[in-house]
Amino acid sequence: MPGVKSTHSEKLLAALMRGEIESITPKIGSHISYPQVEALLKVNTEKALQILEELWEEGYLHKTFHSTVYSCPICGTSSIRPKVVCPKCRSEDIERVELVEHLGQGHIDIEERFLKDGEYVCPVCNKPLKLIGVDYRKPGHAYLCANCKAISPEPLTLWTCNPSGHVFSLEEARSTKVYSYSLNHDRIEELSKNGEVFFPGDVYQKIEQYLSEESSTPIEYIQEVSEVFQKRGYKVENHKTIEDPAGGKGVVAVYAKKPPDSVTVVNFLTGTEDPTGVIDRFANLRRSVRATRGILIVPHQLDQELIDYAKRKRITVIDGVDIYDAIEKLELLLDINEFLVEESPIS
Ligand SMILES: [Zn+2]
Ligand SMILES: [Zn+2]
Ligand SMILES: [Zn+2]
């Protein structure tokens, strides 16, 4: 039985193969996350990244550089902003100002100090300056600190984190390279050609089988239902192929066995298939494996007539407004049965 790790991997690969997720890109907010993966697998970022890295190492995914993210070395947040300060006193109260130079004298200061009643007057020698390029020039800009009055050619650029105001230099910041991931179609194709086993439990075969089936049952439904049985001590097989006495073959989505001899088979009625056809085939499969119970899960409301029809064929229909509703009813049914006397297999 596949462990938790491979179940997550399977689910993710299935979503990629079906195109439900096109490519996996990181979201860079106050922390790096992989929302698509986290939502699909109900895991945290750390776990999501671990699964992605494993799948990449095993060759199932491509990995491409996305960006380098800088974060606070103290609290780890990547919600940071530059803090441009005076190199002398580290005040942020600085301003970019224009410089003026009294030519030939080497007197240089900020423009403001040259201005007297709208005219330029050298603040050192008090000489009026008339012509740019002749008696004065503007050699560029500098930074004036309102706090300590220092004039610096360049400010000092530090960084600060928004949540806590920790201050650090770029060199001190933590830097993390983050990547995007996508399905390695070549590898998948190659594996399928060689008939290699994909994961413990032959997941690729299962997914391929699932994809090739006409049925539109999402693999998540099957996994959710499997978990319901597993939680109650059943041994579960998914997509079990069953040969019926007439010589045909059929597949049950979930085959759940509980010692000593209770067997429940589950199929789904999800798509536009002919319901009576599905019920007939499923009833035959249930008889072939002499299953105690045959449960048909319908993630929408089914006509009473069809429910009765299934009942006559010894198939229990569990329908609901959606899959979650139906699964809840399934859990209830299983829990109620725990209290009843041990069922004897029907034949
Ligand atoms: Zn911080
Ligand atoms: Zn001067
Ligand atoms: Zn200063």
Short mmCIF file of C-alpha atoms and ligand atoms in Angstrom, two decimals:
data_model
loop_
_atom_site.label_atom_id
_atom_site.label_comp_id
_atom_site.label_asym_id
_atom_site.label_seq_id
_atom_site.Cartn_x
_atom_site.Cartn_y
_atom_site.Cartn_z
CA MET A 1 0.00 0.00 0.00
CA PRO A 2 1.50 3.36 -0.93
CA GLY A 3 2.58 5.50 1.98
CA VAL A 4 1.63 9.08 2.60
CA LYS A 5 4.56 10.37 0.56
CA SER A 6 3.71 8.50 -2.58
CA THR A 7 0.01 9.34 -2.23
CA HIS A 8 0.92 13.02 -2.31
CA SER A 9 3.24 12.52 -5.26
CA GLU A 10 0.62 10.53 -7.13
CA LYS A 11 -2.01 13.15 -6.57
CA LEU A 12 0.27 15.93 -7.76
CA LEU A 13 1.45 14.04 -10.84
CA ALA A 14 -2.12 13.13 -11.71
CA ALA A 15 -3.13 16.79 -11.51
CA LEU A 16 -0.21 17.74 -13.77
CA MET A 17 -0.97 14.99 -16.26
CA ARG A 18 -4.59 15.99 -16.45
CA GLY A 19 -3.59 19.61 -16.95
CA GLU A 20 -5.37 20.77 -13.81
CA ILE A 21 -2.07 22.37 -12.86
CA GLU A 22 -0.04 23.60 -15.84
CA SER A 23 3.15 24.51 -14.08
CA ILE A 24 4.07 25.08 -10.48
CA THR A 25 5.31 28.58 -9.73
CA PRO A 26 6.27 29.97 -6.35
CA LYS A 27 4.34 32.83 -4.83
CA ILE A 28 6.59 35.34 -3.17
CA GLY A 29 4.83 37.19 -0.40
CA SER A 30 6.08 37.61 3.13
CA HIS A 31 7.16 34.00 2.70
CA ILE A 32 7.74 31.79 -0.32
CA SER A 33 4.91 29.37 -0.99
CA TYR A 34 3.58 27.00 -3.62
CA PRO A 35 -0.17 27.70 -3.35
CA GLN A 36 -1.31 25.24 -6.04
CA VAL A 37 0.53 22.33 -4.45
CA GLU A 38 -0.33 23.30 -0.89
CA ALA A 39 -4.03 23.60 -1.71
CA LEU A 40 -4.14 20.36 -3.68
CA LEU A 41 -2.28 18.25 -1.14
CA LYS A 42 -3.33 20.15 2.01
CA VAL A 43 0.30 20.45 3.14
CA ASN A 44 2.49 23.32 4.33
CA THR A 45 5.18 24.99 2.22
CA GLU A 46 8.00 22.93 3.68
CA LYS A 47 6.26 19.68 2.84
CA ALA A 48 5.22 20.93 -0.62
CA LEU A 49 8.81 21.85 -1.42
CA GLN A 50 10.05 18.49 -0.18
CA ILE A 51 7.60 16.67 -2.48
CA LEU A 52 8.58 18.87 -5.45
CA GLU A 53 12.29 18.32 -4.86
CA GLU A 54 11.84 14.57 -4.56
CA LEU A 55 9.85 14.42 -7.78
CA TRP A 56 12.50 16.52 -9.49
CA GLU A 57 15.32 14.29 -8.21
CA GLU A 58 13.43 11.24 -9.45
CA GLY A 59 13.08 12.86 -12.87
CA TYR A 60 9.33 13.35 -12.98
CA LEU A 61 9.53 17.13 -12.91
CA HIS A 62 11.58 19.82 -14.63
CA LYS A 63 12.98 22.54 -12.43
CA THR A 64 13.71 26.05 -13.68
CA PHE A 65 15.14 29.05 -11.89
CA HIS A 66 12.44 31.56 -10.94
CA SER A 67 14.13 34.18 -8.76
CA THR A 68 16.34 34.91 -5.79
CA VAL A 69 14.41 36.00 -2.75
CA TYR A 70 16.02 38.06 0.00
CA SER A 71 14.71 37.86 3.52
CA CYS A 72 15.35 39.19 7.01
CA PRO A 73 18.22 37.27 8.68
CA ILE A 74 16.52 37.69 12.05
CA CYS A 75 12.87 36.76 11.49
CA GLY A 76 12.95 35.25 8.00
CA THR A 77 10.25 37.39 6.39
CA SER A 78 10.74 38.37 2.76
CA SER A 79 8.58 41.43 3.29
CA ILE A 80 11.49 43.86 3.31
CA ARG A 81 12.15 47.34 1.96
CA PRO A 82 15.30 49.37 1.33
CA LYS A 83 16.31 51.82 4.03
CA VAL A 84 18.44 54.61 2.52
CA VAL A 85 20.33 56.38 5.29
CA CYS A 86 23.00 58.95 6.08
CA PRO A 87 26.34 57.06 6.29
CA LYS A 88 27.36 59.20 9.29
CA CYS A 89 24.36 59.06 11.65
CA ARG A 90 22.13 56.46 9.87
CA SER A 91 19.14 58.80 9.82
CA GLU A 92 16.66 58.19 7.01
CA ASP A 93 15.95 61.92 6.92
CA ILE A 94 18.21 62.60 3.94
CA GLU A 95 17.62 64.41 0.70
CA ARG A 96 19.24 64.36 -2.74
CA VAL A 97 20.57 67.86 -3.43
CA GLU A 98 22.38 69.63 -6.25
CA LEU A 99 25.97 70.82 -5.78
CA VAL A 100 27.42 74.12 -6.98
CA GLU A 101 31.12 74.83 -7.40
CA HIS A 102 32.71 78.30 -7.49
CA LEU A 103 35.07 77.76 -10.43
CA GLY A 104 38.73 78.53 -9.98
CA GLN A 105 38.33 78.73 -6.20
CA GLY A 106 37.39 75.15 -5.45
CA HIS A 107 34.55 76.38 -3.20
CA ILE A 108 31.89 73.72 -3.36
CA ASP A 109 28.62 73.37 -1.45
CA ILE A 110 24.98 72.48 -1.90
CA GLU A 111 22.92 74.74 -4.15
CA GLU A 112 20.73 75.97 -1.26
CA ARG A 113 23.73 77.59 0.42
CA PHE A 114 24.66 79.47 -2.79
CA LEU A 115 21.18 80.98 -3.15
CA LYS A 116 20.64 84.53 -1.94
CA ASP A 117 17.44 86.32 -3.09
CA GLY A 118 17.29 84.14 -6.18
CA GLU A 119 20.92 84.81 -7.16
CA TYR A 120 24.01 82.66 -6.74
CA VAL A 121 26.48 84.02 -4.19
CA CYS A 122 29.46 81.95 -3.05
CA PRO A 123 28.89 81.16 0.65
CA VAL A 124 32.66 81.02 1.24
CA CYS A 125 33.94 84.22 -0.42
CA ASN A 126 30.60 86.05 -0.88
CA LYS A 127 31.32 86.71 -4.57
CA PRO A 128 28.22 86.84 -6.83
CA LEU A 129 28.28 84.18 -9.51
CA LYS A 130 26.74 85.12 -12.86
CA LEU A 131 27.56 82.64 -15.61
CA ILE A 132 27.35 78.88 -15.51
CA GLY A 133 30.44 77.30 -17.05
CA VAL A 134 32.41 80.53 -16.55
CA ASP A 135 32.40 81.38 -12.84
CA TYR A 136 30.47 78.40 -11.49
CA ARG A 137 29.37 74.91 -12.48
CA LYS A 138 27.06 72.20 -11.23
CA PRO A 139 29.24 69.13 -10.66
CA GLY A 140 26.43 66.78 -9.65
CA HIS A 141 24.42 65.61 -6.68
CA ALA A 142 25.01 64.68 -3.08
CA TYR A 143 22.96 63.68 -0.06
CA LEU A 144 22.23 66.11 2.73
CA CYS A 145 21.28 64.75 6.15
CA ALA A 146 18.66 66.82 7.98
CA ASN A 147 19.70 65.22 11.24
CA CYS A 148 23.49 65.69 11.34
CA LYS A 149 23.82 68.10 8.36
CA ALA A 150 26.49 65.89 6.78
CA ILE A 151 26.80 65.95 3.00
CA SER A 152 27.69 62.58 1.53
CA PRO A 153 28.34 61.71 -2.11
CA GLU A 154 26.37 58.46 -1.72
CA PRO A 155 23.83 57.38 0.87
CA LEU A 156 24.13 54.06 2.65
CA THR A 157 21.57 51.49 1.53
CA LEU A 158 20.40 49.14 4.25
CA TRP A 159 17.33 46.92 4.41
CA THR A 160 14.57 46.64 6.97
CA CYS A 161 11.83 44.07 7.48
CA ASN A 162 8.28 45.36 7.48
CA PRO A 163 6.83 43.26 10.33
CA SER A 164 9.54 43.95 12.94
CA GLY A 165 11.80 46.69 11.63
CA HIS A 166 14.97 44.60 11.87
CA VAL A 167 17.77 46.42 10.04
CA PHE A 168 20.45 44.63 8.04
CA SER A 169 22.73 45.05 5.05
CA LEU A 170 22.24 43.25 1.76
CA GLU A 171 25.24 41.06 2.61
CA GLU A 172 23.58 40.07 5.88
CA ALA A 173 20.23 39.30 4.23
CA ARG A 174 19.36 35.66 3.72
CA SER A 175 19.09 34.81 0.03
CA THR A 176 17.12 31.88 -1.31
CA LYS A 177 16.88 30.71 -4.90
CA VAL A 178 13.38 29.65 -5.78
CA TYR A 179 12.30 27.48 -8.68
CA SER A 180 9.32 26.66 -10.84
CA TYR A 181 8.46 23.06 -11.62
CA SER A 182 6.68 21.38 -14.51
CA LEU A 183 5.96 17.86 -15.68
CA ASN A 184 8.78 16.07 -17.51
CA HIS A 185 6.69 14.58 -20.30
CA ASP A 186 9.68 12.77 -21.85
CA ARG A 187 10.36 10.89 -18.66
CA ILE A 188 6.72 9.93 -18.25
CA GLU A 189 6.54 8.72 -21.85
CA GLU A 190 9.79 6.81 -21.55
CA LEU A 191 8.61 5.08 -18.39
CA SER A 192 5.33 4.13 -19.94
CA LYS A 193 7.11 2.67 -23.02
CA ASN A 194 9.45 0.60 -20.90
CA GLY A 195 6.57 -0.51 -18.77
CA GLU A 196 8.52 0.50 -15.69
CA VAL A 197 6.91 0.79 -12.34
CA PHE A 198 6.19 4.37 -11.56
CA PHE A 199 5.82 4.28 -7.81
CA PRO A 200 5.20 1.67 -5.21
CA GLY A 201 1.80 0.38 -6.13
CA ASP A 202 2.20 0.92 -9.84
CA VAL A 203 0.69 4.35 -9.75
CA TYR A 204 1.51 5.29 -13.27
CA GLN A 205 -0.39 2.29 -14.56
CA LYS A 206 -3.27 3.30 -12.37
CA ILE A 207 -3.25 6.86 -13.58
CA GLU A 208 -2.89 5.78 -17.18
CA GLN A 209 -5.74 3.37 -16.75
CA TYR A 210 -7.75 6.08 -15.16
CA LEU A 211 -7.00 8.50 -17.99
CA SER A 212 -7.88 5.95 -20.65
CA GLU A 213 -11.14 4.99 -19.01
CA GLU A 214 -14.29 6.58 -20.25
CA SER A 215 -15.32 7.19 -16.70
CA SER A 216 -14.73 10.69 -15.51
CA THR A 217 -14.23 9.84 -11.85
CA PRO A 218 -11.57 12.19 -10.48
CA ILE A 219 -8.73 10.31 -8.82
CA GLU A 220 -9.26 12.49 -5.74
CA TYR A 221 -12.71 10.98 -5.20
CA ILE A 222 -11.20 7.53 -5.26
CA GLN A 223 -8.47 8.53 -2.84
CA GLU A 224 -10.90 10.21 -0.45
CA VAL A 225 -13.09 7.12 -0.40
CA SER A 226 -10.05 4.85 0.05
CA GLU A 227 -9.06 6.88 3.08
CA VAL A 228 -12.53 6.48 4.57
CA PHE A 229 -12.12 2.72 4.45
CA GLN A 230 -8.47 2.73 5.52
CA LYS A 231 -9.33 4.78 8.59
CA ARG A 232 -11.76 2.05 9.59
CA GLY A 233 -9.21 -0.73 9.33
CA TYR A 234 -9.95 -1.96 5.82
CA LYS A 235 -7.24 -3.09 3.44
CA VAL A 236 -7.85 -1.14 0.28
CA GLU A 237 -6.97 -1.66 -3.36
CA ASN A 238 -7.78 0.94 -5.97
CA HIS A 239 -8.73 0.19 -9.55
CA LYS A 240 -8.95 -3.52 -8.97
CA THR A 241 -9.57 -5.46 -12.13
CA ILE A 242 -12.18 -8.15 -11.73
CA GLU A 243 -13.00 -10.93 -14.14
CA ASP A 244 -16.65 -11.68 -14.32
CA PRO A 245 -17.91 -15.24 -14.92
CA ALA A 246 -19.11 -14.28 -18.39
CA GLY A 247 -15.45 -13.86 -19.33
CA GLY A 248 -15.41 -10.08 -19.35
CA LYS A 249 -13.29 -7.79 -17.25
CA GLY A 250 -14.30 -4.87 -15.15
CA VAL A 251 -12.73 -2.46 -12.74
CA VAL A 252 -13.92 -1.43 -9.33
CA ALA A 253 -12.64 1.91 -8.10
CA VAL A 254 -12.19 0.75 -4.52
CA TYR A 255 -11.93 -2.79 -3.20
CA ALA A 256 -11.96 -2.75 0.60
CA LYS A 257 -11.42 -5.89 2.62
CA LYS A 258 -11.84 -6.33 6.34
CA PRO A 259 -10.99 -9.58 8.07
CA PRO A 260 -12.33 -12.15 8.29
CA ASP A 261 -14.42 -12.00 5.15
CA SER A 262 -16.11 -8.64 4.67
CA VAL A 263 -15.53 -7.17 1.23
CA THR A 264 -16.92 -3.88 0.02
CA VAL A 265 -16.60 -2.76 -3.57
CA VAL A 266 -17.16 0.84 -4.55
CA ASN A 267 -17.74 2.46 -7.89
CA PHE A 268 -18.75 5.95 -8.89
CA LEU A 269 -21.43 7.33 -11.11
CA THR A 270 -20.10 10.74 -12.01
CA GLY A 271 -20.37 11.40 -15.69
CA THR A 272 -22.88 11.16 -18.43
CA GLU A 273 -22.75 7.36 -18.59
CA ASP A 274 -26.03 5.48 -18.82
CA PRO A 275 -26.87 4.91 -15.12
CA THR A 276 -28.63 1.56 -15.58
CA GLY A 277 -25.67 0.27 -17.60
CA VAL A 278 -23.28 1.31 -14.83
CA ILE A 279 -25.50 -0.30 -12.18
CA ASP A 280 -25.84 -3.55 -14.18
CA ARG A 281 -22.10 -3.89 -14.77
CA PHE A 282 -21.30 -3.05 -11.17
CA ALA A 283 -23.87 -5.54 -9.87
CA ASN A 284 -22.20 -8.26 -11.96
CA LEU A 285 -18.77 -7.34 -10.63
CA ARG A 286 -20.02 -7.42 -7.05
CA ARG A 287 -21.42 -10.90 -7.57
CA SER A 288 -18.21 -12.10 -9.23
CA VAL A 289 -16.08 -11.20 -6.23
CA ARG A 290 -18.82 -12.25 -3.79
CA ALA A 291 -18.51 -8.87 -2.13
CA THR A 292 -20.53 -8.28 1.01
CA ARG A 293 -21.49 -4.85 -0.17
CA GLY A 294 -21.55 -2.93 -3.41
CA ILE A 295 -21.67 0.81 -2.96
CA LEU A 296 -22.25 3.19 -5.83
CA ILE A 297 -21.24 6.72 -4.96
CA VAL A 298 -23.02 9.48 -6.84
CA PRO A 299 -21.78 13.05 -6.25
CA HIS A 300 -25.17 14.46 -7.22
CA GLN A 301 -28.78 13.61 -6.47
CA LEU A 302 -30.00 10.46 -8.19
CA ASP A 303 -33.62 9.67 -9.13
CA GLN A 304 -35.42 7.46 -6.61
CA GLU A 305 -36.34 5.11 -9.44
CA LEU A 306 -32.66 4.45 -10.15
CA ILE A 307 -31.88 4.06 -6.45
CA ASP A 308 -34.62 1.42 -6.23
CA TYR A 309 -33.35 -0.24 -9.39
CA ALA A 310 -29.86 -0.49 -7.87
CA LYS A 311 -31.29 -1.82 -4.61
CA ARG A 312 -32.99 -4.67 -6.44
CA LYS A 313 -29.55 -5.51 -7.84
CA ARG A 314 -28.09 -5.39 -4.31
CA ILE A 315 -26.22 -2.17 -4.93
CA THR A 316 -26.42 0.53 -2.29
CA VAL A 317 -26.54 3.99 -3.79
CA ILE A 318 -25.03 6.80 -1.76
CA ASP A 319 -25.82 10.11 -3.38
CA GLY A 320 -25.37 13.65 -2.14
CA VAL A 321 -25.39 17.25 -3.24
CA ASP A 322 -21.67 16.88 -3.89
CA ILE A 323 -18.86 14.40 -3.31
CA TYR A 324 -18.24 15.62 0.26
CA ASP A 325 -21.86 15.15 1.17
CA ALA A 326 -21.80 11.66 -0.34
CA ILE A 327 -18.58 10.76 1.48
CA GLU A 328 -20.05 11.96 4.76
CA LYS A 329 -23.03 9.66 4.21
CA LEU A 330 -20.65 6.81 3.40
CA GLU A 331 -18.80 7.36 6.68
CA LEU A 332 -22.08 7.36 8.55
CA LEU A 333 -23.15 4.13 6.88
CA LEU A 334 -19.86 2.43 7.73
CA ASP A 335 -19.95 3.64 11.33
CA ILE A 336 -23.52 2.46 11.83
CA ASN A 337 -22.59 -0.95 10.45
CA GLU A 338 -19.79 -1.24 13.02
CA PHE A 339 -22.50 -1.49 15.66
CA LEU A 340 -24.49 -4.12 13.86
CA VAL A 341 -23.81 -7.81 14.09
CA GLU A 342 -21.12 -9.06 11.80
CA GLU A 343 -22.49 -9.21 8.32
CA SER A 344 -22.46 -12.48 6.50
CA PRO A 345 -21.35 -12.47 2.90
CA ILE A 346 -24.17 -12.36 0.42
CA SER A 347 -23.90 -14.54 -2.59
ZN ZN B 1 12.82 40.82 10.64
ZN ZN B 2 33.96 81.33 -3.52
ZN ZN B 3 23.36 62.24 9.37
#
